[in-house]
Coordinates of C-alpha atoms and ligand atoms in Angstrom, one line a residue:
X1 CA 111.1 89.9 55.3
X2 CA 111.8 86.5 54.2
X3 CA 108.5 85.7 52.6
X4 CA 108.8 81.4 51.7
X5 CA 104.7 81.3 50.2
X6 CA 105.4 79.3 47.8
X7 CA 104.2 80.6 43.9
X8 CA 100.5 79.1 42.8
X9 CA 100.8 78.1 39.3
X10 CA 98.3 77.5 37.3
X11 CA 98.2 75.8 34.0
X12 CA 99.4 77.3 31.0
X13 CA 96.9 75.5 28.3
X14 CA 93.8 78.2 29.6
X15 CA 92.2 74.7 30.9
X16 CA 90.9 75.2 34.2
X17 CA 91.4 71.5 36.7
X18 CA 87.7 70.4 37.8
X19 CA 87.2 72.0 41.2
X20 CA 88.9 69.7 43.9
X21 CA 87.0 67.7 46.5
X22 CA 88.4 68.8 49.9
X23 CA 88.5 66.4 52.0
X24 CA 91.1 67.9 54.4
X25 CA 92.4 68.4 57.8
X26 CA 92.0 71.6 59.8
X27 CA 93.6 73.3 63.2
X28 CA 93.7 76.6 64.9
X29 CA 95.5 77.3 68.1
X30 CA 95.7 81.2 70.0
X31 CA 97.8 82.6 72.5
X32 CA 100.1 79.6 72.6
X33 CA 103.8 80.7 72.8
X34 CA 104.6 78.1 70.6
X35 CA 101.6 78.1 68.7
X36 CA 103.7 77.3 64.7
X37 CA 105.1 73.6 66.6
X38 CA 101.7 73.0 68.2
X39 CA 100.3 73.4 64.5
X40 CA 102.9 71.1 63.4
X41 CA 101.8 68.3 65.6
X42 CA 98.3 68.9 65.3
X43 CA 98.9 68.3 61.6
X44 CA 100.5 65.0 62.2
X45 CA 98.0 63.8 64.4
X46 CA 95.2 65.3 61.2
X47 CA 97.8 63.3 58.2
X48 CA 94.9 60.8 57.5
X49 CA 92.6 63.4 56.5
X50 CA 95.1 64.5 53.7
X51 CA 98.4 63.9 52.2
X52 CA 99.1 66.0 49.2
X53 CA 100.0 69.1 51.1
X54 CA 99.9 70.8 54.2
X55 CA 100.6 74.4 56.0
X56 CA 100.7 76.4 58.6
X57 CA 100.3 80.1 58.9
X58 CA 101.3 82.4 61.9
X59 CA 100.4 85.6 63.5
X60 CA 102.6 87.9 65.1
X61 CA 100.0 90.4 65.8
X62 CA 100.2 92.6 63.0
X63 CA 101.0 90.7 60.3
X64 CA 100.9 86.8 59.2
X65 CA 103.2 84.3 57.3
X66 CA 103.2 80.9 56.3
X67 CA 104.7 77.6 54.6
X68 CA 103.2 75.2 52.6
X69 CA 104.6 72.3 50.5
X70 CA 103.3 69.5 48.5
X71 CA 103.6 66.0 50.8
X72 CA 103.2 65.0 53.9
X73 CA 103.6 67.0 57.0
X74 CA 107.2 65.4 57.5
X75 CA 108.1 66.5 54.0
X76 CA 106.8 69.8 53.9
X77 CA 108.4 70.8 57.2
X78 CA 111.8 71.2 58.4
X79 CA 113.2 72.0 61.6
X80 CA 114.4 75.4 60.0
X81 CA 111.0 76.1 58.3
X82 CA 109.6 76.2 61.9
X83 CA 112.2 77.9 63.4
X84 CA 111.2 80.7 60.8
X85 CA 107.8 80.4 61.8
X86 CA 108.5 80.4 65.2
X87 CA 110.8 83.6 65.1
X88 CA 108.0 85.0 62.8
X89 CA 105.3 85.4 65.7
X90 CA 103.7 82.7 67.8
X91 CA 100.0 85.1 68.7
X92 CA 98.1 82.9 66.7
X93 CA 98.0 79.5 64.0
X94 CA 96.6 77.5 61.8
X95 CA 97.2 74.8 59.6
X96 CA 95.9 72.3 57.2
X97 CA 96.3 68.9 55.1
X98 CA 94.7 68.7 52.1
X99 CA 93.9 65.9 49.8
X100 CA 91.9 66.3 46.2
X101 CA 91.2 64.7 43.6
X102 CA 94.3 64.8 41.0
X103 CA 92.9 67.2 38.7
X104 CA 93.3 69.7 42.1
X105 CA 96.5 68.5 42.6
X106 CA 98.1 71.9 41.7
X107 CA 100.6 73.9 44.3
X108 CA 98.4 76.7 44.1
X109 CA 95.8 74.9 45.9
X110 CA 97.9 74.1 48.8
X111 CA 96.3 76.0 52.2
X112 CA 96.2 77.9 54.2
X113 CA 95.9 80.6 51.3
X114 CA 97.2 83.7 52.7
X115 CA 95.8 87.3 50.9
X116 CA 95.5 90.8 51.4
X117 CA 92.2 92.3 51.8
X118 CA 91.3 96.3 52.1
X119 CA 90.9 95.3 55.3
X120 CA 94.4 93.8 56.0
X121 CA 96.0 90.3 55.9
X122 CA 94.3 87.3 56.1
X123 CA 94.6 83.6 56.4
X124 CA 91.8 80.6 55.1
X125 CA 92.2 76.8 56.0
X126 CA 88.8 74.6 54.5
X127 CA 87.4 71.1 55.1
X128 CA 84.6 70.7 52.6
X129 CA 83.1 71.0 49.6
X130 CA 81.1 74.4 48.3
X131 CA 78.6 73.6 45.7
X132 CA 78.1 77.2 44.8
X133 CA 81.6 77.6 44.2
X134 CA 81.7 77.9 40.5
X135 CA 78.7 80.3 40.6
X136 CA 80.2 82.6 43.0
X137 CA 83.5 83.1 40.8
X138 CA 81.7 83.6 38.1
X139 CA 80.1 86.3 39.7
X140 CA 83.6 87.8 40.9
X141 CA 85.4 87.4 37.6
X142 CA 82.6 89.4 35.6
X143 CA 83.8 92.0 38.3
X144 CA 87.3 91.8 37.4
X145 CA 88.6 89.7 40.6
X146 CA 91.7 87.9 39.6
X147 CA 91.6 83.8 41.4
X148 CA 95.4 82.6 42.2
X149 CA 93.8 78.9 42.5
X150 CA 91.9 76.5 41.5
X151 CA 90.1 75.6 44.4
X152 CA 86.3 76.5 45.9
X153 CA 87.9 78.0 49.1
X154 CA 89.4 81.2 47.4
X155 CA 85.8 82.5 46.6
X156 CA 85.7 82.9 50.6
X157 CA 88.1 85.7 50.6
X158 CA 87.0 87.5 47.8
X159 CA 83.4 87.2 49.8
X160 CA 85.5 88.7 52.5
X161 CA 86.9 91.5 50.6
X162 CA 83.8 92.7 48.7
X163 CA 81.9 96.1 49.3
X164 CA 78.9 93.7 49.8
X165 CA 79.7 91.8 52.7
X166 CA 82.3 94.4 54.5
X167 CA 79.7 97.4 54.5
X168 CA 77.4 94.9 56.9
X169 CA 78.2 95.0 60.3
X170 CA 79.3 91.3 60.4
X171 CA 81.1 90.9 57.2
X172 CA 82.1 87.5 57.9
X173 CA 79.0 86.4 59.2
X174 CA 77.4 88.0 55.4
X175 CA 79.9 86.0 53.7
X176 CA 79.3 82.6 55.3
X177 CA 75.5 82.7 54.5
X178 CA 76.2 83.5 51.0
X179 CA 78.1 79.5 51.0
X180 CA 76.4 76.2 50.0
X181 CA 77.7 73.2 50.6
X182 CA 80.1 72.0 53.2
X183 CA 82.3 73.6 55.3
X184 CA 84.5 73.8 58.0
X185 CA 86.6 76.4 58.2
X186 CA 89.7 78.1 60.5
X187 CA 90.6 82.1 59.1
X188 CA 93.3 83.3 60.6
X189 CA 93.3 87.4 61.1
X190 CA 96.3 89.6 62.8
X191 CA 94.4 90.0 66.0
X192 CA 92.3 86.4 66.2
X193 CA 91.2 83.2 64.8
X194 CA 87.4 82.9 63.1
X195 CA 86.0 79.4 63.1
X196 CA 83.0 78.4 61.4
X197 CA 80.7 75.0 60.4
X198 CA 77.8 75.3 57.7
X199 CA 74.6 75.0 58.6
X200 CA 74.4 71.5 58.0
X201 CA 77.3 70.3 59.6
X202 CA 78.6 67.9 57.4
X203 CA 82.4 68.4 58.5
X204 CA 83.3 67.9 62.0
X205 CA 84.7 70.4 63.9
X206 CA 85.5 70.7 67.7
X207 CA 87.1 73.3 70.4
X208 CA 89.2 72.8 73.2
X209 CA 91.9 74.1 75.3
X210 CA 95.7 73.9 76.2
X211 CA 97.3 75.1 79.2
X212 CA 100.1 76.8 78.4
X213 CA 101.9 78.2 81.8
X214 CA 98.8 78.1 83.7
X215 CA 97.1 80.2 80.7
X216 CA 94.4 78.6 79.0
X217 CA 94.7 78.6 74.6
X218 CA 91.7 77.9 72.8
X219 CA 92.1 75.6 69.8
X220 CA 89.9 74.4 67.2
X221 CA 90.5 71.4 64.9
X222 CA 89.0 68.8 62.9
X223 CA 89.3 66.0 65.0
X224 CA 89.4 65.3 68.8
X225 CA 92.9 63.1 68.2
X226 CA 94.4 66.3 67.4
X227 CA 93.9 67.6 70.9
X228 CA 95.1 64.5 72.4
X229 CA 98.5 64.5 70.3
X230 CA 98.9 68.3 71.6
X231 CA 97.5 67.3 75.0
X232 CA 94.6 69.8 74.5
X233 CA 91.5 69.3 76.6
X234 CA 87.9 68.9 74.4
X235 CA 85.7 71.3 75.3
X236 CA 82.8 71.4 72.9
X237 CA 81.7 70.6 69.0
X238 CA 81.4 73.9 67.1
X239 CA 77.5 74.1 66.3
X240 CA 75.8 74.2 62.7
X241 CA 75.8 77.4 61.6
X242 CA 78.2 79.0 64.4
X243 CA 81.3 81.2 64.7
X244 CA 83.6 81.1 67.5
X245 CA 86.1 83.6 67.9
X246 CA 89.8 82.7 69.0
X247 CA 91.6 86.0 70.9
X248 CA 92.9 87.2 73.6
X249 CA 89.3 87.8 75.1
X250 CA 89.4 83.6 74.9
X251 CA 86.3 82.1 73.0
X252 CA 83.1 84.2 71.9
X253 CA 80.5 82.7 69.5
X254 CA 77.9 83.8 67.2
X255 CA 75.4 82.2 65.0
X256 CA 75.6 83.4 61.4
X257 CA 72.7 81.3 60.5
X258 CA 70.3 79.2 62.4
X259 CA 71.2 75.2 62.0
X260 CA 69.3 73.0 59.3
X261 CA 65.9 72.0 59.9
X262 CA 67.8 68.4 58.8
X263 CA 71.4 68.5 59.6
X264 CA 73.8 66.6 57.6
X265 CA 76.6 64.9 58.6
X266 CA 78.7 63.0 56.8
X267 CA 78.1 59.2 57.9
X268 CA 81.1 58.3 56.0
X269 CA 83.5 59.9 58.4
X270 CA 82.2 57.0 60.6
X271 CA 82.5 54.6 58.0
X272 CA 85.8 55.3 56.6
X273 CA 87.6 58.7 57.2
X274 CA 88.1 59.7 60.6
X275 CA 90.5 58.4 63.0
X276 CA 89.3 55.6 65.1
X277 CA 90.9 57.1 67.7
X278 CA 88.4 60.3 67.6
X279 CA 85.3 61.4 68.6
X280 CA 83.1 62.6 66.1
X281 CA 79.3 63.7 65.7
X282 CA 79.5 62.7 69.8
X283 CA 80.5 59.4 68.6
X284 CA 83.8 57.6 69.6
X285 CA 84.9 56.2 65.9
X286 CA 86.4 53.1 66.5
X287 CA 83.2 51.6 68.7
X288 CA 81.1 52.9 65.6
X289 CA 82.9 50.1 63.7
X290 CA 83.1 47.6 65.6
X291 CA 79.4 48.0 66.0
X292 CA 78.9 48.1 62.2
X293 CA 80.8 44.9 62.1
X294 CA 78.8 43.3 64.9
X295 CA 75.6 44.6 63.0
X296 CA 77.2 43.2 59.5
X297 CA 77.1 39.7 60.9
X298 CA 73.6 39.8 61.8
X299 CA 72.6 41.1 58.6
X300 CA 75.2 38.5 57.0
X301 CA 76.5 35.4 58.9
X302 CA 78.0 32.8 57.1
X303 CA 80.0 29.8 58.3
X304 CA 83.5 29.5 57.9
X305 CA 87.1 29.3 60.0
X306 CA 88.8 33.0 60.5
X307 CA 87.5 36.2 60.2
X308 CA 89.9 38.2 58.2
X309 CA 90.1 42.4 58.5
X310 CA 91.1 43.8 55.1
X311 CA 94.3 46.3 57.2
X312 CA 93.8 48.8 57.9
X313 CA 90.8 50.1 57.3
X314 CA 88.5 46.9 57.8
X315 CA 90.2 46.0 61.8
X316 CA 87.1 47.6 63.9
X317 CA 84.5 46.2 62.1
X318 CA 86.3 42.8 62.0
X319 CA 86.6 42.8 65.6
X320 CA 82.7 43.8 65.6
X321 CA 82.0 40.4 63.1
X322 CA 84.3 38.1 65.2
X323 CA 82.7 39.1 68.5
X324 CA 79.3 38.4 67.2
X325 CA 79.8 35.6 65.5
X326 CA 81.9 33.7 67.5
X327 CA 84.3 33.1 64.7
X328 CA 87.7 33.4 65.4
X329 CA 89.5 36.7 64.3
X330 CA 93.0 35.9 62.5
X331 CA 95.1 38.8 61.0
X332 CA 97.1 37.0 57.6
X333 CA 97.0 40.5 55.5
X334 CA 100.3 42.0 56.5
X335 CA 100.7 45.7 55.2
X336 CA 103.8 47.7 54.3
X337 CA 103.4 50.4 56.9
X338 CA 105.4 52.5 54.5
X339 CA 103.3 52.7 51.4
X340 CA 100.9 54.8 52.5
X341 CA 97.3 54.9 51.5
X342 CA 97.5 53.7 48.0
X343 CA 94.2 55.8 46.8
X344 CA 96.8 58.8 47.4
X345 CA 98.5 57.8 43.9
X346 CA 96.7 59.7 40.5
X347 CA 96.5 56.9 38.0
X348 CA 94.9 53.5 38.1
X349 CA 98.1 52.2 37.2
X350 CA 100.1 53.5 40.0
X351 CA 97.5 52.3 42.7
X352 CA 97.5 48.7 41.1
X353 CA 100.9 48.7 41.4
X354 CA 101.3 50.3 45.1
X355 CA 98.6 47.7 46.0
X356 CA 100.6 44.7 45.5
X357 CA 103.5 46.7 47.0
X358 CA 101.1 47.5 49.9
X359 CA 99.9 43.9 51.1
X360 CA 101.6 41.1 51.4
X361 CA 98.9 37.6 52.3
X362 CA 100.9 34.8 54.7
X363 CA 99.5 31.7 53.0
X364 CA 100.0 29.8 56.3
X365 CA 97.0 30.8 57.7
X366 CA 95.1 31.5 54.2
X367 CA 95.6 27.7 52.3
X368 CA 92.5 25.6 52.2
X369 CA 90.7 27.8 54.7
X370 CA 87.1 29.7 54.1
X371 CA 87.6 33.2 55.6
X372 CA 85.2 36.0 56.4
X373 CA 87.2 39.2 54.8
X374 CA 86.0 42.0 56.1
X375 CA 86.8 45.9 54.8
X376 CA 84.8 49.7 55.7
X377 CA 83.7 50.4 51.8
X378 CA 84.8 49.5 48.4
X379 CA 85.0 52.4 46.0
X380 CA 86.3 51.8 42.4
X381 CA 86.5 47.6 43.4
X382 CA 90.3 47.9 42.0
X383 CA 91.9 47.4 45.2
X384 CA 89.5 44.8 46.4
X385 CA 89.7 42.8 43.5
X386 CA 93.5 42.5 43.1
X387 CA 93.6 41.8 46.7
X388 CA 91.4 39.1 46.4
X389 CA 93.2 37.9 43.9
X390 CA 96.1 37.9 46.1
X391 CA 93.9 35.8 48.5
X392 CA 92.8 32.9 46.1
X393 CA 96.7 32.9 45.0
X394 CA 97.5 32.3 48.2
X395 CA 95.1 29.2 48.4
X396 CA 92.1 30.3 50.3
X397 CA 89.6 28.0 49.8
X398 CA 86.2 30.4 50.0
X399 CA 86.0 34.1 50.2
X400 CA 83.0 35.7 52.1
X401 CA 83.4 39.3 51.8
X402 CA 81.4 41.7 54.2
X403 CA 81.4 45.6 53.8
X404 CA 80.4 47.8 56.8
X405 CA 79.1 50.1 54.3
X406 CA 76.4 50.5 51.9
X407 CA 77.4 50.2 48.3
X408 CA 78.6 53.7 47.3
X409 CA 76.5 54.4 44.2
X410 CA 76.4 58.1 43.8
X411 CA 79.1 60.9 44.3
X412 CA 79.7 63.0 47.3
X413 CA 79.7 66.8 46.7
X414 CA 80.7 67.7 50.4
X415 CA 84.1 66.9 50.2
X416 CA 84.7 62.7 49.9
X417 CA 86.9 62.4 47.1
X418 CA 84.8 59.0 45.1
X419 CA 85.8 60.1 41.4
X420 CA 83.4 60.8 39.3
X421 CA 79.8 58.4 39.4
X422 CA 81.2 56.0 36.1
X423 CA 84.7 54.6 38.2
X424 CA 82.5 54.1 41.0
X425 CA 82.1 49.9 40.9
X426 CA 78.3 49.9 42.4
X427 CA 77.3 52.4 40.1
X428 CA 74.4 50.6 38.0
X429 CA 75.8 47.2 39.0
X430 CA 74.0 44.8 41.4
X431 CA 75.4 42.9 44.7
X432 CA 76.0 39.9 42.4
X433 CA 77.2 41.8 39.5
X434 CA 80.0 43.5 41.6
X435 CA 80.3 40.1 43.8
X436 CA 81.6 37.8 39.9
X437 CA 83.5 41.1 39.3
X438 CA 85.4 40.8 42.4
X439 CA 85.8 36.9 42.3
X440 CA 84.2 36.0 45.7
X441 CA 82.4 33.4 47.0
X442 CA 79.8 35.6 48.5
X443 CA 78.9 39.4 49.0
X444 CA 77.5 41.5 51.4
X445 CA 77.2 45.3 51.8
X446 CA 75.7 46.5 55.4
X447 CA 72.2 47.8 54.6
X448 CA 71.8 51.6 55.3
X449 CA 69.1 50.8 57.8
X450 CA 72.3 49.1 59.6
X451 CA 74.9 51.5 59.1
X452 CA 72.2 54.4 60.8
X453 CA 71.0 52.1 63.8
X454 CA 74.5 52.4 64.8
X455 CA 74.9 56.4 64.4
X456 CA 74.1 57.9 67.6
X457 CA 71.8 60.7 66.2
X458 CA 68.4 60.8 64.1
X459 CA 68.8 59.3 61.0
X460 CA 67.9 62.4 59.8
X461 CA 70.9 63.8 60.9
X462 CA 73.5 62.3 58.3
X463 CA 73.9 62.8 54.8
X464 CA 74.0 59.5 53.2
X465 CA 74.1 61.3 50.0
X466 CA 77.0 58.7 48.5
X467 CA 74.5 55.8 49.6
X468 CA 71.0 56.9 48.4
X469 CA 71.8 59.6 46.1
X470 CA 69.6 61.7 48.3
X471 CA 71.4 65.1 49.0
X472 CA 70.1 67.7 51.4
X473 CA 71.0 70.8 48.9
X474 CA 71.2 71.5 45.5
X475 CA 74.4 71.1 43.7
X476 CA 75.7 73.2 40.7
X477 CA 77.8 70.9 38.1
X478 CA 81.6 71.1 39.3
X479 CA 82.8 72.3 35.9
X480 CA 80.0 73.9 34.6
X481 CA 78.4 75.6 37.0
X482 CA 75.1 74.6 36.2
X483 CA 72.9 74.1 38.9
X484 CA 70.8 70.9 39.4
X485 CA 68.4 69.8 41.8
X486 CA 69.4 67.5 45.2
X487 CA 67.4 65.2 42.8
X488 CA 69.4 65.4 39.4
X489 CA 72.6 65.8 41.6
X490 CA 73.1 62.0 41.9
X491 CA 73.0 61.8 38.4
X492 CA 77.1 63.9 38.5
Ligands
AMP1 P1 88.7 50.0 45.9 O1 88.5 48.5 45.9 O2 89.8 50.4 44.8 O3 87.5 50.7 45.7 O4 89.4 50.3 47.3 C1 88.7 50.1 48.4 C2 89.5 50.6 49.6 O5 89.5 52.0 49.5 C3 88.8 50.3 50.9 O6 89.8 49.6 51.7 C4 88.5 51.6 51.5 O7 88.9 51.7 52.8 C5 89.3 52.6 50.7 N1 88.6 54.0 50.6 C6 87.6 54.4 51.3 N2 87.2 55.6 50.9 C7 88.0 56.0 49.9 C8 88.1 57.2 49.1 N3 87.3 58.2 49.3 N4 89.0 57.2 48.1 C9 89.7 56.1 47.9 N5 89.7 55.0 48.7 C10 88.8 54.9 49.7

C-alpha cells in the first residue's frame, strides 16, 4: 500500500519546541461517497483558522490513510493526492488546518496524526489548547510511551491506548475527562467518527448534514461556513462536555462529563478569529462586529471626516462606527489579497516586511483629512504602528484609532496564539502609553463591559481570560509543566 504520511521529525539538539497553541480548523464528514473532496473543501472554507498545515485522513472501513503537508490547503493538495485518497476509501473523513506558534512549527505536528492502538487504527484532528498536556506525557514517558510530536494532541491517543482508560466500558469517554483545557476534537476510527467539546466549551463546534443521493451524511466541523461551502445543512452545536457519534447508525450522543457550572467560550472568536460569515456560540459573527463597532462609538465618538476600517479584519466594526456615528465610511487601505495574513510569518522581521508588502494607503482620500481608523485587536502593536506610519506618510492630518476589543494583556492558554505575555504591547502599558507608542492622535480600546453586552449569552459564559487575566481553570507552565493557579496563570 502506498502509505504518503509524511515522516515527523523532531529536532536533533534533545530540545523539545514549547508546546504549540492550536488554534486550528476541524471537519468530519461519514457516509459521503466522496467524503476525501468534501474534506478538501471543508478545509478551504476552515483556511482562516490555520495556514501552516493541513490534512485529511480517510476510512475505507477497515483501515485509514491520510495526507498532510506544510501550507495551505492549495499547497498541500493535489488533484493526484485526492485521487489516492479517494481510491483509498470514501466510508468516512476528517481533516484539519493548523496554525501554532513557530516553535510548533515542526512537520511532525501536522494533523490529523494517524496511530495504531491495540485496539486498531485510529485518526485525531484538535482545535484547542490542553493545559494538562505536559503533565500527562510526563506521566506516559515514565511508562516508556514513545511521543512522534511535539504537540498536546498526541497525549489523547496514548489516553486512548492505555490499560486505564480501554478496561472502562467507555474508553473514550475515560479519556476525555482525564483532559484540561480546550478542546474540540474529530477521531476518526475504521467503523465511525467520535466528536467531542470540553466541558467548557471554549472551541466551537457544530453538526449538520449533507444529502448525498437522497441519503443523509452527518458532518461535524468547526464552523458553520464550512457547511455552507459543502452545502451541508446546520443541524445543531455539539454541547459542553458531549460526544456524538458519526456511523452508519447516523448520529448518537453521549455526555462524558456534565457541562461547566461557568462555561467558557472564547469571546475572541467573536472578536477576531472566526469567519464573519459563521455562526458561532448562536451568534452570526459578522453582526457581532458591527455591533462592537456601533458600541465602540458610544463608548468613543470623536469628530472627524471618514471612518477608515484597518482591512480586513477591522471592516464590520467600521461599518458598526459609521452607522452610529453618522460619519461617513471610506475604504483608502487597499490590501494585497495575496500576502496572506502577515502574523503567519515567524520573525518580527518578516512580518514588518510582509506588512508594508501587505497594505498599500491611497493618499487621495488620506491627505489633510482626520480619520477614525478602526481594527478588531492589536496584539504585539507592530503592525499597527507601521501602518500608522504608513497613514501619517501619506498625509493624514489626525489619527483616531478605535479597537473593538479590550486591550489584550494576558495570554490565552486555550488555543489563541498571542506570544508569550512580554511581546504583548498592553502588557504593563497604559491606553496612553501604547497610544505615543503607536503615534496617534487618540486611543480607544472597547471596554469589556462593551464587548460582553454584545455576546448573546451570560457574561459568564465567555472566557475573557486574554482581557482580565481571569481563567476558568488552572494552567500548568507550557514548558515546565508546573502547575499554577487560574490566578498565577496570567502571570505566563
Ligand atoms: P499587531 O499590531 O502586530 O499587534 O497586529 C494587529 C493585527 O493583528 C490586528 O489587525 C489583528 O486583527 C491581528 N490579530 C488578531 N489576533 C491575532 C493573533 N492571535 N495573532 C496575530 N495577529 C492577530
Amino acid at each position: 500500500m502506498d502509505r504518503t504520511i509524511q515522516l515527523r521529525v523532531l529536532p536533533t539538539d534533545g530540545t523539545r519546541p514549547a508546546q504549540p497553541k492550536e488554534k486550528c480548523g476541524i471537519f468530519g464528514i461519514w457516509g459521503d461517497p466522496d467524503a476525501a473532496r468534501t474534506a478538501y473543501l471543508a478545509l478551504f472554507a476552515l483556511q482562516h483558522r490555520g495556514q501552516e498545515s493541513a490534512g485529511i485522513a480517510v476510512s475505507n472501513g477497515e483501515d485509514l490513510e491520510g495526507h498532510l503537508g506544510m501550507g495551505l490547503v492549495r499547497d498541500v493538495f493535489s488533484a493526484s493526492d485526492l485521487n489516492r485518497l479517494a481510491r483509498f476509501g470514501s466510508a468516512g473523513a476528517i481533516g484539519h488546518n493548523r496554525y501554532s506558534t513557530a516553535g510548533g512549527s515542526l512537520i511532525c505536528n501536522t494533523q490529523p496524526l494517524i496511530e495504531r492502538t491495540g485496539d486498531g487504527p485510529v485518526a485525531v484532528a484538535h482545535n484547542g489548547n490542553l493545559v494538562n498536556a505536559e503533565a500527562l506525557r510526563r506521566l506516559f514517558a515514565e511508562r516508556g510511551h514513545l511521543f512522534h510530536t511535539t504537540s498536546d494532541t498526541e497525549v489523547m491517543i496514548h489516553l486512548l491506548a492505555s490499560p486505564d482508560q480501554r478496561e472502562t466500558p467507555d474508553p473514550l469517554a475515560a479519556s476525555m475527562r482525564r483532559l484540561q483545557g480546550a478542546f474540540s476534537v474529530v477521531f476518526l476510527f475504521p467503523d465511525r467518527i467520535e466528536a467531542a467539546r470540553d466541558p467548557w466549551g471554549w472551541r466551537p463546534l457544530v453538526l449538520g448534514e449533507l444529502e448525498r443521493d437522497g441519503r443523509l451524511c452527518p458532518v461535524v466541523v468547526s464552523e458553520t461556513v464550512a457547511l455552507d461551502v459543502i452545502g451541508a445543512r446546520f443541524v445543531r452545536e455539539v454541547e459542553p462536555g458531549e460526544i456524538v457519534t458519526l456511523s452508519d447508525a447516523g448520529v448518537e450522543s453521549r455526555q462524558f462529563a456534565e457541562p461547566a457550572d461557568h462555561l467558557a467560550m472564547c469571546i475572541f472568536e467573536h472578536v477576531y478569529f472566526a469567519s464573519p460569515a459563521s455562526t458561532v456560540f448562536g451568534q452570526n459573527v459578522l453582526g457581532a462586529r458591527e455591533e462592537m463597532g456601533r458600541t465602540l462609538a458610544r463608548e468613543a465618538p470623536v469628530d472627524a471626516d471618514w471612518v477608515m476600517p484597518m482591512p480586513d479584519s477591522g471592516r464590520s466594526a467600521a461599518n458598526g462606527y459609521a452607522h452610529e456615528s453618522g460619519i461617513p465610511y471610506r475604504e483608502a487601505i487597499v490590501p494585497n489579497r495575496y500576502v496572506g495574513r502577515t502574523f503567519i510569518k515567524p520573525t518580527q522581521g518578516e512580518r514588518e516586511a510582509a506588512v508594508r508588502l501587505k497594505l498599500n494607503i491611497v493618499r487621495e482620500i488620506v491627505e489633510g483629512k482626520r480619520l477614525i481608523v478602526v481594527d478588531d485587536s492589536i496584539v504585539r502593536g507592530t503592525t499597527t504602528r507601521l501602518k500608522m506610519l504608513q497613514l501619517r506618510e501619506a498625509g493624514a492630518r489626525e489619527i483616531h484609532l478605535r479597537i473593538s476589543a479590550p486591550p489584550i494583556r494576558h495570554p490565552c492558554h486555550f488555543g489563541v496564539d498571542f506570544a508569550c505575555k512580554e511581546q504583548l504591547i498592553a502588557n504593563g502599558k497604559s491606553v496612553e502609553e501604547i497610544r505615543a507608542f503607536l503615534g496617534v492622535d487618540s486611543l480607544h480600546f472597547l471596554s469589556l463591559e462593551g464587548l460582553l453586552g454584545v455576546a448573546r449569552h451570560d457574561p459568564q459564559a465567555y472566557c475573557t481570560g486574554c482581557f482580565s487575566g481571569e481563567y476558568r481553570v488552572d494552567v500548568e507552565h507550557p514548558q515546565t509543566g508546573e502547575i499554577r493557579s487560574k490566578e498565577q496563570a496570567r502571570m505566563f
